[in-house]
Amino acid sequence: MPIEYILGIASFLTSIIAGVLGFGGGMLLIALLPLYLHPSTIIPIHGITQLASNSSRMLFSITDVQWSLLPKFLVGSLLGIVLFGLLLANIPSTYIPVAIGLYILLNLWSSRFSSFIKRYENYYIIGLLQTGLGLIVGATGPIATSVLTKELTCKNQIIATSSMFMSISHVAKILVFGFIGFSFFEHLSLLIYMVLGSIIGSFVGTKLRSLASNDHLLFIIKLLLSLLAIKMIAAVITEYY
């Protein structure tokens, strides 16, 4: 099966997951991408796809977006672009799968790491970390989602507002990678399939949100993410050592 079809379907399915749960889809997709893409293309292609996924999910629930939280997050995001953009320029692309894999495993299974991430409840800092780290590890949605869950009582508001935050982070990612010379047009065919899959998946996930049982789905996502993260790390280690 052509890679466009495979990753288009993957974008569709992971976007459904994100539409239902509000997170998990982006992390699952970025764990799959190293199996099919060169390391240097993973983050920018993931950024375009997830911008489509998050912005469409936000639009499908536009009345639930909490716009009052936007200014602080936006200021933090701008700072994150500058600080982490400088760091990105000095990281070999070969090791990006390792950074992604470690981030996923720590975020899922380390209570200390999870507590460290979740305790930043200032939206300036959340914007800085979520957008800045997104340049390096790609999927950072849980950073803001964990805080929104404490402040908002409506699941639709949490998911819609988190989607708005992530849309900003992915726009920043696309701009930074475009600035440093990544050519998105070289991957236009793949991106069309992935973007269409993401938008359709967001629509389906939004419709299914009220019907889903989260507990079982969350366990499956965590298990799949962990296996894929270990595979990513092992592939780099075995290749160079």
Tab-separated table of C-alpha atoms in Angstrom:
chain	number	residue	atom	x	y	z
A	1	MET	CA	0.000	0.000	0.000
A	2	PRO	CA	1.408	3.464	-0.893
A	3	ILE	CA	2.682	5.504	2.033
A	4	GLU	CA	0.114	8.236	1.280
A	5	TYR	CA	-2.714	5.783	1.890
A	6	ILE	CA	-1.142	4.340	5.036
A	7	LEU	CA	-0.474	7.687	6.691
A	8	GLY	CA	-3.762	9.126	5.437
A	9	ILE	CA	-5.602	6.322	7.220
A	10	ALA	CA	-3.372	6.746	10.285
A	11	SER	CA	-4.198	10.473	10.371
A	12	PHE	CA	-7.902	9.675	10.099
A	13	LEU	CA	-7.862	7.144	12.950
A	14	THR	CA	-5.651	9.183	15.295
A	15	SER	CA	-7.751	12.274	14.642
A	16	ILE	CA	-10.838	10.329	15.688
A	17	ILE	CA	-9.081	9.407	18.940
A	18	ALA	CA	-8.181	13.053	19.577
A	19	GLY	CA	-11.715	14.113	18.729
A	20	VAL	CA	-13.153	11.717	21.297
A	21	LEU	CA	-10.613	12.122	24.110
A	22	GLY	CA	-9.105	15.540	23.426
A	23	PHE	CA	-5.564	14.138	23.372
A	24	GLY	CA	-3.585	11.020	22.446
A	25	GLY	CA	-4.054	11.192	18.684
A	26	GLY	CA	-1.098	13.461	18.013
A	27	MET	CA	1.209	11.392	20.210
A	28	LEU	CA	0.087	8.171	18.556
A	29	LEU	CA	0.618	9.615	15.078
A	30	ILE	CA	4.095	10.933	15.832
A	31	ALA	CA	5.027	7.534	17.221
A	32	LEU	CA	4.012	5.979	13.882
A	33	LEU	CA	5.753	8.461	11.584
A	34	PRO	CA	9.350	7.276	12.201
A	35	LEU	CA	8.337	3.927	10.739
A	36	TYR	CA	7.703	5.592	7.352
A	37	LEU	CA	9.494	8.966	7.227
A	38	HIS	CA	13.053	10.255	7.426
A	39	PRO	CA	13.779	11.750	10.889
A	40	SER	CA	14.243	15.262	9.484
A	41	THR	CA	10.693	15.271	8.058
A	42	ILE	CA	8.799	13.899	11.073
A	43	ILE	CA	8.140	17.094	13.050
A	44	PRO	CA	7.200	19.444	10.155
A	45	ILE	CA	4.889	16.909	8.474
A	46	HIS	CA	3.334	16.113	11.848
A	47	GLY	CA	2.870	19.859	12.359
A	48	ILE	CA	0.876	20.363	9.147
A	49	THR	CA	-1.266	17.296	9.797
A	50	GLN	CA	-1.983	18.206	13.399
A	51	LEU	CA	-2.770	21.801	12.508
A	52	ALA	CA	-5.508	20.418	10.251
A	53	SER	CA	-6.676	18.026	12.973
A	54	ASN	CA	-6.734	20.545	15.825
A	55	SER	CA	-8.073	23.532	13.898
A	56	SER	CA	-10.917	21.476	12.398
A	57	ARG	CA	-11.715	19.995	15.819
A	58	MET	CA	-11.800	23.527	17.232
A	59	LEU	CA	-14.103	24.719	14.438
A	60	PHE	CA	-16.487	21.794	14.932
A	61	SER	CA	-16.827	22.919	18.590
A	62	ILE	CA	-16.236	26.641	18.108
A	63	THR	CA	-18.884	27.734	20.633
A	64	ASP	CA	-17.038	25.849	23.393
A	65	VAL	CA	-13.651	27.583	22.933
A	66	GLN	CA	-12.647	29.681	25.962
A	67	TRP	CA	-11.078	32.638	24.171
A	68	SER	CA	-10.216	34.480	27.402
A	69	LEU	CA	-7.294	32.073	27.925
A	70	LEU	CA	-5.728	32.845	24.534
A	71	PRO	CA	-3.620	36.012	25.213
A	72	LYS	CA	-1.413	34.540	27.968
A	73	PHE	CA	-0.869	31.317	26.050
A	74	LEU	CA	0.024	33.260	22.901
A	75	VAL	CA	2.663	35.362	24.679
A	76	GLY	CA	4.211	32.220	26.180
A	77	SER	CA	4.203	30.539	22.770
A	78	LEU	CA	6.167	33.399	21.212
A	79	LEU	CA	8.824	33.054	23.908
A	80	GLY	CA	8.905	29.294	23.355
A	81	ILE	CA	9.536	29.752	19.636
A	82	VAL	CA	12.605	31.875	20.314
A	83	LEU	CA	14.127	29.776	23.117
A	84	PHE	CA	13.497	26.307	21.712
A	85	GLY	CA	14.050	27.412	18.111
A	86	LEU	CA	17.668	28.173	18.996
A	87	LEU	CA	17.986	24.748	20.610
A	88	LEU	CA	16.445	23.028	17.583
A	89	ALA	CA	19.121	24.405	15.282
A	90	ASN	CA	21.777	22.519	17.270
A	91	ILE	CA	20.098	19.103	17.515
A	92	PRO	CA	20.993	16.448	14.873
A	93	SER	CA	17.788	15.236	13.207
A	94	THR	CA	18.965	11.632	13.612
A	95	TYR	CA	18.230	11.749	17.325
A	96	ILE	CA	14.749	13.263	17.069
A	97	PRO	CA	13.074	9.800	17.259
A	98	VAL	CA	14.932	9.178	20.528
A	99	ALA	CA	13.686	12.475	21.985
A	100	ILE	CA	10.145	11.652	20.881
A	101	GLY	CA	10.312	8.128	22.287
A	102	LEU	CA	11.675	9.212	25.662
A	103	TYR	CA	9.116	12.000	25.933
A	104	ILE	CA	6.255	9.587	25.256
A	105	LEU	CA	7.458	6.977	27.757
A	106	LEU	CA	8.127	9.533	30.497
A	107	ASN	CA	4.839	11.305	29.912
A	108	LEU	CA	2.869	8.052	30.116
A	109	TRP	CA	4.598	6.143	32.908
A	110	SER	CA	6.739	8.460	35.056
A	111	SER	CA	4.647	10.038	37.790
A	112	ARG	CA	7.538	12.351	38.677
A	113	PHE	CA	7.860	13.620	35.094
A	114	SER	CA	4.082	13.880	34.768
A	115	SER	CA	3.850	15.831	38.015
A	116	PHE	CA	6.651	18.144	36.866
A	117	ILE	CA	4.806	18.914	33.625
A	118	LYS	CA	1.361	19.254	35.185
A	119	ARG	CA	2.294	21.625	37.993
A	120	TYR	CA	2.876	24.553	35.630
A	121	GLU	CA	-0.504	26.214	35.772
A	122	ASN	CA	0.551	29.627	34.510
A	123	TYR	CA	-0.618	29.942	30.914
A	124	TYR	CA	2.470	31.936	29.984
A	125	ILE	CA	4.634	28.979	30.996
A	126	ILE	CA	2.240	26.454	29.457
A	127	GLY	CA	2.442	28.303	26.139
A	128	LEU	CA	6.235	28.447	26.349
A	129	LEU	CA	6.604	24.726	27.129
A	130	GLN	CA	3.884	23.390	24.861
A	131	THR	CA	4.896	25.393	21.789
A	132	GLY	CA	8.641	25.268	22.495
A	133	LEU	CA	8.828	21.554	23.221
A	134	GLY	CA	6.565	20.932	20.232
A	135	LEU	CA	9.403	22.039	17.957
A	136	ILE	CA	11.484	19.124	19.234
A	137	VAL	CA	9.154	16.320	20.321
A	138	GLY	CA	6.086	17.191	18.246
A	139	ALA	CA	3.067	16.226	20.363
A	140	THR	CA	2.721	18.191	23.596
A	141	GLY	CA	-1.044	18.513	23.987
A	142	PRO	CA	-1.248	16.866	27.437
A	143	ILE	CA	0.659	19.805	28.961
A	144	ALA	CA	-2.279	22.186	28.542
A	145	THR	CA	-5.003	19.552	28.739
A	146	SER	CA	-4.011	18.594	32.280
A	147	VAL	CA	-4.468	22.196	33.430
A	148	LEU	CA	-7.661	22.826	31.480
A	149	THR	CA	-9.173	19.744	33.100
A	150	LYS	CA	-8.751	21.400	36.497
A	151	GLU	CA	-10.219	24.749	35.454
A	152	LEU	CA	-13.077	23.738	33.158
A	153	THR	CA	-15.907	21.366	34.000
A	154	CYS	CA	-17.272	20.772	30.478
A	155	LYS	CA	-15.438	18.163	28.404
A	156	ASN	CA	-16.350	19.924	25.162
A	157	GLN	CA	-14.833	23.174	26.443
A	158	ILE	CA	-11.647	21.373	27.488
A	159	ILE	CA	-11.225	19.687	24.105
A	160	ALA	CA	-12.139	22.773	22.052
A	161	THR	CA	-9.810	25.079	24.022
A	162	SER	CA	-6.964	22.557	23.991
A	163	SER	CA	-7.417	22.291	20.214
A	164	MET	CA	-7.116	26.058	19.942
A	165	PHE	CA	-3.864	26.001	21.960
A	166	MET	CA	-2.422	23.188	19.871
A	167	SER	CA	-3.358	24.950	16.632
A	168	ILE	CA	-1.217	27.892	17.717
A	169	SER	CA	1.659	25.573	18.627
A	170	HIS	CA	1.518	23.832	15.251
A	171	VAL	CA	1.386	27.122	13.322
A	172	ALA	CA	4.546	28.138	15.180
A	173	LYS	CA	6.177	24.808	14.340
A	174	ILE	CA	5.377	25.187	10.635
A	175	LEU	CA	6.752	28.737	10.530
A	176	VAL	CA	9.986	27.757	12.276
A	177	PHE	CA	10.662	24.764	10.029
A	178	GLY	CA	9.806	26.800	6.950
A	179	PHE	CA	12.252	29.474	8.102
A	180	ILE	CA	15.094	26.991	8.535
A	181	GLY	CA	14.548	25.648	5.013
A	182	PHE	CA	12.165	22.698	5.138
A	183	SER	CA	10.288	22.340	1.830
A	184	PHE	CA	6.682	21.355	2.483
A	185	PHE	CA	5.899	21.327	-1.260
A	186	GLU	CA	8.190	18.349	-1.769
A	187	HIS	CA	5.750	16.318	0.341
A	188	LEU	CA	2.546	17.847	-1.033
A	189	SER	CA	0.918	14.581	-2.119
A	190	LEU	CA	1.472	12.951	1.274
A	191	LEU	CA	0.259	16.052	3.103
A	192	ILE	CA	-2.985	16.196	1.116
A	193	TYR	CA	-3.907	12.661	2.148
A	194	MET	CA	-2.921	13.253	5.776
A	195	VAL	CA	-4.720	16.594	6.048
A	196	LEU	CA	-7.923	15.187	4.541
A	197	GLY	CA	-7.728	12.191	6.854
A	198	SER	CA	-7.259	14.472	9.859
A	199	ILE	CA	-10.199	16.727	9.050
A	200	ILE	CA	-12.588	13.837	8.399
A	201	GLY	CA	-11.336	12.119	11.550
A	202	SER	CA	-11.983	15.262	13.592
A	203	PHE	CA	-15.548	15.379	12.346
A	204	VAL	CA	-16.171	11.710	13.158
A	205	GLY	CA	-14.463	11.987	16.555
A	206	THR	CA	-16.531	15.035	17.487
A	207	LYS	CA	-19.718	13.120	16.699
A	208	LEU	CA	-18.573	10.042	18.644
A	209	ARG	CA	-17.372	11.964	21.710
A	210	SER	CA	-20.574	11.575	23.711
A	211	LEU	CA	-20.773	7.836	22.985
A	212	ALA	CA	-17.263	6.706	23.880
A	213	SER	CA	-16.072	4.910	27.006
A	214	ASN	CA	-12.709	6.490	27.734
A	215	ASP	CA	-11.101	4.013	30.152
A	216	HIS	CA	-10.561	1.072	27.795
A	217	LEU	CA	-9.507	3.285	24.901
A	218	LEU	CA	-6.978	5.116	27.061
A	219	PHE	CA	-5.304	1.856	28.089
A	220	ILE	CA	-4.991	0.694	24.473
A	221	ILE	CA	-3.522	4.061	23.448
A	222	LYS	CA	-0.962	3.964	26.260
A	223	LEU	CA	0.063	0.419	25.369
A	224	LEU	CA	0.453	1.165	21.648
A	225	LEU	CA	2.340	4.377	22.320
A	226	SER	CA	4.754	2.616	24.660
A	227	LEU	CA	5.534	-0.165	22.185
A	228	LEU	CA	6.085	2.295	19.348
A	229	ALA	CA	8.255	4.563	21.520
A	230	ILE	CA	10.488	1.642	22.500
A	231	LYS	CA	10.782	0.628	18.841
A	232	MET	CA	11.825	4.173	17.875
A	233	ILE	CA	14.554	4.324	20.506
A	234	ALA	CA	15.802	0.799	19.779
A	235	ALA	CA	16.017	1.512	16.024
A	236	VAL	CA	18.367	4.469	16.545
A	237	ILE	CA	20.491	2.634	19.127
A	238	THR	CA	20.920	-0.488	17.006
A	239	GLU	CA	21.783	1.580	13.921
A	240	TYR	CA	24.574	3.542	15.577
A	241	TYR	CA	25.807	1.150	18.236
